[in-house]
């Protein structure tokens, strides 16, 4: 009897709880269903945009590699430079943006150097300014990426060096050395250029007077016939008075 009674009590309690749940769902069921559906929609949207974002990043990375290759082809140079500039300014991946910025700046710096040596070059100044713009973009926009920042300072130093601005060049190279250690190629190049600056910035000196001492050695041979000992080929010999 006791067991049966306990069983009946348990059934009553369960029925009571089920009744309460029924009342609860009758009252709030629509709201709960709406919340669940809304959460599911949000999840699907996030999943969709994550997949789309990953696809876009992959597409931009592939585009970057193609542009880097094509920029050295004369017929594709202009369009490739524009594409790299767009990635430098708008790429969603910060690493890709920094890489594109360095590529743009390095290309423009190289073109500037080439135009300086080419009498027909007309865009040296434009290339120089564009190189400075994108080196500075790396320093300002990607300050936490020390390798890219060091490359930018190295590039700015080389531009200053090409203009014989030794003070600025030295400052930029020292920035590279402060941001990296000597295991990085940029550090090694900066140190090499700092060493060269000490030589290149010294003015050339030209001799303004003849040497004050004569050589101490004399020729070991003398002419077989001295000009003073020769006589005219024809005509009378000179007398003592005429001499």
Tab-separated table of C-alpha atoms in Angstrom:
chain	number	residue	atom	x	y	z
A	1	UNK	CA	0.000	0.000	0.000
A	2	UNK	CA	2.781	2.403	0.858
A	3	UNK	CA	4.534	1.747	-2.436
A	4	UNK	CA	1.293	2.299	-4.339
A	5	UNK	CA	0.685	5.481	-2.395
A	6	UNK	CA	4.172	6.788	-3.219
A	7	UNK	CA	3.590	5.945	-6.870
A	8	UNK	CA	0.322	7.863	-6.880
A	9	UNK	CA	1.978	10.854	-5.223
A	10	UNK	CA	4.759	10.850	-7.821
A	11	UNK	CA	2.195	10.700	-10.616
A	12	UNK	CA	0.318	13.592	-9.070
A	13	UNK	CA	3.483	15.668	-8.758
A	14	UNK	CA	4.460	14.888	-12.384
A	15	UNK	CA	0.967	15.751	-13.603
A	16	UNK	CA	1.109	18.988	-11.660
A	17	UNK	CA	4.495	19.967	-13.151
A	18	UNK	CA	3.329	19.053	-16.631
A	19	UNK	CA	0.288	21.180	-16.098
A	20	UNK	CA	2.452	24.113	-15.089
A	21	UNK	CA	4.656	23.634	-18.150
A	22	UNK	CA	1.579	23.520	-20.365
A	23	UNK	CA	0.350	26.780	-18.902
A	24	UNK	CA	3.827	28.297	-19.320
A	25	UNK	CA	4.115	27.269	-22.981
A	26	UNK	CA	0.565	28.343	-23.686
A	27	UNK	CA	1.499	31.745	-22.358
A	28	UNK	CA	5.095	32.117	-23.631
A	29	UNK	CA	5.435	29.460	-26.314
A	30	UNK	CA	5.129	31.857	-29.220
A	31	UNK	CA	7.741	34.162	-27.718
A	32	UNK	CA	10.197	31.323	-27.108
A	33	UNK	CA	9.673	29.965	-30.607
A	34	UNK	CA	10.307	33.419	-32.017
A	35	UNK	CA	13.536	33.779	-30.026
A	36	UNK	CA	14.782	30.368	-31.141
A	37	UNK	CA	13.979	31.125	-34.773
A	38	UNK	CA	15.659	34.542	-34.548
A	39	UNK	CA	18.787	33.010	-32.995
A	40	UNK	CA	18.900	30.400	-35.738
A	41	UNK	CA	18.613	33.099	-38.411
A	42	UNK	CA	21.418	35.125	-36.808
A	43	UNK	CA	23.609	32.006	-36.671
A	44	UNK	CA	22.997	31.287	-40.345
A	45	UNK	CA	23.767	34.907	-41.295
A	46	UNK	CA	27.025	34.888	-39.315
A	47	UNK	CA	27.991	31.569	-40.877
A	48	UNK	CA	27.246	32.929	-44.335
A	49	UNK	CA	29.301	36.087	-43.871
A	50	UNK	CA	32.181	34.195	-42.351
A	51	UNK	CA	32.269	31.912	-45.356
A	52	UNK	CA	31.971	34.903	-47.676
A	53	UNK	CA	34.715	36.763	-45.805
A	54	UNK	CA	37.047	33.776	-46.000
A	55	UNK	CA	36.380	33.504	-49.738
A	56	UNK	CA	37.077	37.220	-50.224
A	57	UNK	CA	40.336	37.017	-48.274
A	58	UNK	CA	41.474	34.078	-50.382
A	59	UNK	CA	40.519	35.897	-53.567
A	60	UNK	CA	42.420	39.032	-52.504
A	61	UNK	CA	45.491	36.989	-51.571
A	62	UNK	CA	45.508	35.336	-54.990
A	63	UNK	CA	45.018	38.723	-56.653
A	64	UNK	CA	47.968	40.141	-54.713
A	65	UNK	CA	50.308	37.433	-55.990
A	66	UNK	CA	49.134	37.967	-59.568
A	67	UNK	CA	49.572	41.755	-59.346
A	68	UNK	CA	53.078	41.422	-57.898
A	69	UNK	CA	54.056	39.277	-60.856
A	70	UNK	CA	52.375	41.425	-63.523
A	71	UNK	CA	53.723	44.756	-62.294
A	72	UNK	CA	57.073	43.943	-63.899
A	73	UNK	CA	55.454	43.465	-67.315
A	74	UNK	CA	55.406	46.778	-69.254
A	75	UNK	CA	51.969	46.159	-70.775
A	76	UNK	CA	50.399	45.417	-67.372
A	77	UNK	CA	52.417	47.777	-65.180
A	78	UNK	CA	49.889	50.601	-64.809
A	79	UNK	CA	46.872	48.398	-64.068
A	80	UNK	CA	48.868	46.221	-61.669
A	81	UNK	CA	50.076	49.274	-59.748
A	82	UNK	CA	46.486	50.505	-59.426
A	83	UNK	CA	45.396	47.084	-58.176
A	84	UNK	CA	48.146	46.985	-55.546
A	85	UNK	CA	47.240	50.491	-54.396
A	86	UNK	CA	43.627	49.400	-53.978
A	87	UNK	CA	44.705	46.420	-51.860
A	88	UNK	CA	47.055	48.607	-49.819
A	89	UNK	CA	44.224	50.946	-48.930
A	90	UNK	CA	41.203	48.623	-48.776
A	91	UNK	CA	42.267	45.017	-48.148
A	92	UNK	CA	40.309	43.499	-45.255
A	93	UNK	CA	43.296	41.528	-44.021
A	94	UNK	CA	45.790	43.897	-42.308
A	95	UNK	CA	48.708	41.657	-43.251
A	96	UNK	CA	47.686	41.771	-46.901
A	97	UNK	CA	47.261	45.548	-46.724
A	98	UNK	CA	50.759	45.977	-45.259
A	99	UNK	CA	52.284	43.657	-47.864
A	100	UNK	CA	50.611	45.525	-50.712
A	101	UNK	CA	51.750	48.886	-49.293
A	102	UNK	CA	55.377	47.761	-49.162
A	103	UNK	CA	55.116	46.357	-52.696
A	104	UNK	CA	53.749	49.657	-54.030
A	105	UNK	CA	56.409	51.708	-52.226
A	106	UNK	CA	59.305	49.454	-53.276
A	107	UNK	CA	58.179	49.444	-56.904
A	108	UNK	CA	57.841	53.245	-57.002
A	109	UNK	CA	61.219	53.694	-55.288
A	110	UNK	CA	62.897	51.449	-57.869
A	111	UNK	CA	61.204	53.312	-60.714
A	112	UNK	CA	62.375	56.599	-59.211
A	113	UNK	CA	65.978	55.384	-59.174
A	114	UNK	CA	65.638	54.148	-62.757
A	115	UNK	CA	64.199	57.444	-63.982
A	116	UNK	CA	67.025	59.369	-62.337
A	117	UNK	CA	69.515	57.475	-64.511
A	118	UNK	CA	67.386	57.744	-67.651
A	119	UNK	CA	67.558	61.111	-69.459
A	120	UNK	CA	64.158	60.348	-70.972
A	121	UNK	CA	62.576	59.614	-67.593
A	122	UNK	CA	59.776	62.053	-66.834
A	123	UNK	CA	58.165	60.613	-63.707
A	124	UNK	CA	61.014	60.472	-61.192
A	125	UNK	CA	59.472	63.046	-58.845
A	126	UNK	CA	56.034	61.435	-59.022
A	127	UNK	CA	57.419	57.996	-58.247
A	128	UNK	CA	59.451	59.373	-55.340
A	129	UNK	CA	56.418	60.998	-53.710
A	130	UNK	CA	54.286	57.901	-54.166
A	131	UNK	CA	56.993	55.723	-52.604
A	132	UNK	CA	57.177	58.049	-49.580
A	133	UNK	CA	53.369	58.033	-49.271
A	134	UNK	CA	53.090	54.269	-49.029
A	135	UNK	CA	56.139	53.800	-46.814
A	136	UNK	CA	54.542	56.276	-44.415
A	137	UNK	CA	51.195	54.489	-44.746
A	138	UNK	CA	52.837	51.323	-43.424
A	139	UNK	CA	54.375	53.198	-40.486
A	140	UNK	CA	51.084	54.884	-39.547
A	141	UNK	CA	48.526	52.178	-40.334
A	142	UNK	CA	50.521	49.060	-39.403
A	143	UNK	CA	52.674	50.322	-36.558
A	144	UNK	CA	52.349	47.011	-34.692
A	145	UNK	CA	53.993	45.020	-37.499
A	146	UNK	CA	57.629	45.770	-36.791
A	147	UNK	CA	59.119	43.949	-39.790
A	148	UNK	CA	56.990	45.940	-42.237
A	149	UNK	CA	57.682	49.164	-40.351
A	150	UNK	CA	61.424	48.465	-40.470
A	151	UNK	CA	61.236	47.889	-44.228
A	152	UNK	CA	59.402	51.189	-44.598
A	153	UNK	CA	62.069	53.083	-42.626
A	154	UNK	CA	64.778	51.408	-44.710
A	155	UNK	CA	63.048	52.534	-47.900
A	156	UNK	CA	62.662	56.096	-46.633
A	157	UNK	CA	66.329	56.130	-45.704
A	158	UNK	CA	67.335	55.050	-49.201
A	159	UNK	CA	65.165	57.784	-50.724
A	160	UNK	CA	66.805	60.375	-48.463
A	161	UNK	CA	70.237	59.008	-49.311
A	162	UNK	CA	69.534	59.368	-53.036
A	163	UNK	CA	68.900	63.080	-52.406
A	164	UNK	CA	72.107	63.428	-50.328
A	165	UNK	CA	69.995	64.103	-47.232
A	166	UNK	CA	72.446	62.337	-44.941
A	167	UNK	CA	70.780	63.421	-41.691
A	168	UNK	CA	67.384	61.977	-42.602
A	169	UNK	CA	68.928	58.839	-44.052
A	170	UNK	CA	70.902	58.219	-40.864
A	171	UNK	CA	67.791	58.734	-38.717
A	172	UNK	CA	65.758	56.254	-40.787
A	173	UNK	CA	68.482	53.595	-40.688
A	174	UNK	CA	68.823	53.974	-36.939
A	175	UNK	CA	65.046	53.450	-36.629
A	176	UNK	CA	65.497	50.112	-38.395
A	177	UNK	CA	68.239	49.091	-35.992
A	178	UNK	CA	66.148	50.022	-32.959
A	179	UNK	CA	63.130	48.029	-34.098
A	180	UNK	CA	64.907	44.795	-35.112
A	181	UNK	CA	67.920	42.772	-34.084
A	182	UNK	CA	70.878	41.783	-36.224
A	183	UNK	CA	69.312	38.506	-37.378
A	184	UNK	CA	67.035	40.384	-39.809
A	185	UNK	CA	68.183	41.292	-43.339
A	186	UNK	CA	66.752	44.812	-42.966
A	187	UNK	CA	68.969	45.387	-39.899
A	188	UNK	CA	72.042	44.177	-41.782
A	189	UNK	CA	71.288	46.434	-44.757
A	190	UNK	CA	70.662	49.430	-42.491
A	191	UNK	CA	74.007	48.898	-40.746
A	192	UNK	CA	75.820	48.562	-44.076
A	193	UNK	CA	74.328	51.813	-45.314
A	194	UNK	CA	75.144	53.598	-42.055
A	195	UNK	CA	78.771	52.569	-42.492
A	196	UNK	CA	78.756	53.829	-46.079
A	197	UNK	CA	77.235	57.156	-45.033
A	198	UNK	CA	80.327	57.955	-43.011
A	199	UNK	CA	82.334	57.712	-46.231
A	200	UNK	CA	79.901	59.239	-48.731
A	201	UNK	CA	79.040	62.331	-46.758
A	202	UNK	CA	82.700	63.420	-46.544
A	203	UNK	CA	83.450	66.136	-49.144
A	204	UNK	CA	86.023	65.403	-51.824
A	205	UNK	CA	89.276	67.393	-51.504
A	206	UNK	CA	91.344	68.421	-54.545
A	207	UNK	CA	95.027	69.507	-54.496
A	208	UNK	CA	95.373	73.320	-54.854
A	209	UNK	CA	99.205	73.590	-55.131
A	210	UNK	CA	102.155	71.629	-56.415
A	211	UNK	CA	104.098	69.327	-54.077
A	212	UNK	CA	106.680	71.180	-51.948
A	213	UNK	CA	109.317	68.426	-52.238
A	214	UNK	CA	110.857	66.872	-55.291
A	215	UNK	CA	111.304	63.179	-55.861
A	216	UNK	CA	114.485	61.828	-54.311
A	217	UNK	CA	115.121	59.336	-57.105
A	218	UNK	CA	116.653	60.136	-60.458
A	219	UNK	CA	116.479	58.206	-63.724
A	220	UNK	CA	118.991	55.401	-63.971
A	221	UNK	CA	119.698	56.177	-67.639
A	222	UNK	CA	120.462	59.373	-69.499
A	223	UNK	CA	120.055	60.209	-73.179
A	224	UNK	CA	122.947	59.069	-75.362
A	225	UNK	CA	123.335	62.587	-76.845
A	226	UNK	CA	122.727	65.781	-74.912
A	227	UNK	CA	121.071	68.622	-76.819
A	228	UNK	CA	123.753	71.075	-75.674
A	229	UNK	CA	126.517	68.993	-77.278
A	230	UNK	CA	125.000	68.905	-80.733
A	231	UNK	CA	125.985	71.223	-83.550
A	232	UNK	CA	123.899	72.529	-86.432
A	233	UNK	CA	123.740	70.175	-89.396
A	234	UNK	CA	125.122	72.834	-91.773
A	235	UNK	CA	126.739	76.296	-91.683
A	236	UNK	CA	129.955	77.630	-90.237
A	237	UNK	CA	131.003	77.004	-86.728
A	238	UNK	CA	130.373	79.886	-84.337
A	239	UNK	CA	133.327	81.903	-83.089
A	240	UNK	CA	133.915	82.628	-79.413
A	241	UNK	CA	132.586	86.134	-79.867
A	242	UNK	CA	129.429	84.951	-81.585
A	243	UNK	CA	128.873	82.483	-78.812
